[in-house]
mmCIF file of C-alpha atoms in Angstrom:
data_model
loop_
_atom_site.group_PDB
_atom_site.id
_atom_site.type_symbol
_atom_site.label_atom_id
_atom_site.label_comp_id
_atom_site.label_asym_id
_atom_site.label_seq_id
_atom_site.Cartn_x
_atom_site.Cartn_y
_atom_site.Cartn_z
ATOM 1 C CA MET B 23 4.685 89.880 108.404
ATOM 2 C CA ASP B 24 3.925 92.381 105.665
ATOM 3 C CA LYS B 25 3.873 96.151 106.160
ATOM 4 C CA GLU B 26 0.076 96.539 106.284
ATOM 5 C CA GLU B 27 -0.249 93.753 108.854
ATOM 6 C CA LEU B 28 2.491 95.331 110.997
ATOM 7 C CA MET B 29 0.824 98.753 110.834
ATOM 8 C CA GLN B 30 -2.512 97.232 111.869
ATOM 9 C CA LYS B 31 -0.908 95.397 114.822
ATOM 10 C CA ILE B 32 0.761 98.601 116.017
ATOM 11 C CA TYR B 33 -2.486 100.569 115.659
ATOM 12 C CA ASP B 34 -4.425 97.877 117.561
ATOM 13 C CA MET B 35 -1.779 97.828 120.314
ATOM 14 C CA VAL B 36 -1.990 101.604 120.814
ATOM 15 C CA ALA B 37 -5.807 101.542 120.652
ATOM 16 C CA ALA B 38 -5.976 98.751 123.259
ATOM 17 C CA SER B 39 -3.734 100.671 125.670
ATOM 18 C CA GLU B 40 -5.682 103.928 125.260
ATOM 19 C CA GLY B 41 -6.754 105.193 128.686
ATOM 20 C CA LYS B 42 -4.737 102.524 130.509
ATOM 21 C CA LYS B 43 -1.042 102.889 129.745
ATOM 22 C CA LYS B 44 0.722 105.327 127.464
ATOM 23 C CA LEU B 45 3.038 103.630 124.978
ATOM 24 C CA LYS B 46 6.297 105.096 123.755
ATOM 25 C CA GLY B 47 7.722 104.181 120.376
ATOM 26 C CA GLY B 48 10.380 102.096 122.139
ATOM 27 C CA ASP B 49 7.706 100.116 124.009
ATOM 28 C CA VAL B 50 6.050 99.232 120.712
ATOM 29 C CA ALA B 51 9.403 98.293 119.169
ATOM 30 C CA LYS B 52 10.217 95.967 122.095
ATOM 31 C CA LYS B 53 6.857 94.195 121.871
ATOM 32 C CA MET B 54 7.184 93.760 118.108
ATOM 33 C CA ALA B 55 10.815 92.570 118.455
ATOM 34 C CA ALA B 56 9.475 89.708 120.561
ATOM 35 C CA GLU B 57 7.531 88.686 117.442
ATOM 36 C CA GLY B 58 10.651 88.853 115.275
ATOM 37 C CA VAL B 59 10.098 92.263 113.668
ATOM 38 C CA SER B 60 13.134 94.519 113.224
ATOM 39 C CA LYS B 61 13.298 97.868 114.988
ATOM 40 C CA SER B 62 13.731 99.718 111.681
ATOM 41 C CA ASP B 63 10.559 98.119 110.264
ATOM 42 C CA VAL B 64 8.618 99.164 113.386
ATOM 43 C CA LYS B 65 9.933 102.732 113.183
ATOM 44 C CA ALA B 66 8.970 102.951 109.491
ATOM 45 C CA ALA B 67 5.465 101.619 110.229
ATOM 46 C CA ILE B 68 4.992 104.088 113.109
ATOM 47 C CA ARG B 69 6.185 106.949 110.889
ATOM 48 C CA GLU B 70 3.670 105.973 108.211
ATOM 49 C CA LEU B 71 0.823 105.710 110.757
ATOM 50 C CA VAL B 72 1.652 109.178 112.124
ATOM 51 C CA ASP B 73 2.022 110.677 108.635
ATOM 52 C CA SER B 74 -1.352 109.250 107.595
ATOM 53 C CA GLY B 75 -3.027 110.668 110.726
ATOM 54 C CA LYS B 76 -4.044 107.311 112.218
ATOM 55 C CA LEU B 77 -1.771 107.921 115.229
ATOM 56 C CA THR B 78 -0.310 111.057 116.756
ATOM 57 C CA TYR B 79 2.320 111.873 119.331
ATOM 58 C CA ALA B 80 1.396 113.330 122.712
ATOM 59 C CA TYR B 81 4.090 115.148 124.656
ATOM 60 C CA LEU B 82 3.295 114.723 128.343
ATOM 61 C CA GLY B 83 6.604 114.487 130.173
ATOM 62 C CA GLY B 84 7.731 112.265 127.316
ATOM 63 C CA SER B 85 6.728 111.369 123.795
ATOM 64 C CA TYR B 86 3.830 108.893 123.595
ATOM 65 C CA LEU B 87 1.870 107.348 120.738
ATOM 66 C CA VAL B 88 -1.867 108.015 121.015
ATOM 67 C CA LEU B 89 -4.967 107.922 118.845
ATOM 68 C CA PRO B 90 -5.842 111.289 117.353
ATOM 69 C CA PRO B 91 -8.572 113.225 119.191
ATOM 70 C CA LYS B 92 -12.129 112.638 117.967
ATOM 71 C CA GLU B 93 -13.801 115.679 116.447
#
């Protein structure tokens, strides 16, 4: 799985859980590990998604990945 494909899968996973269940970075890493992706690759992809503004962190009794608020 290339980097762009991994980033898209992570984004889709967070978008699908929006409003249902809040995902932590570790939750995403566990789900991707089941598909054979290393934890370091997942962390790098999450970092790039956050840096680019496609995802943000919400701090609500823990650190969760969420979509950025719509303007």
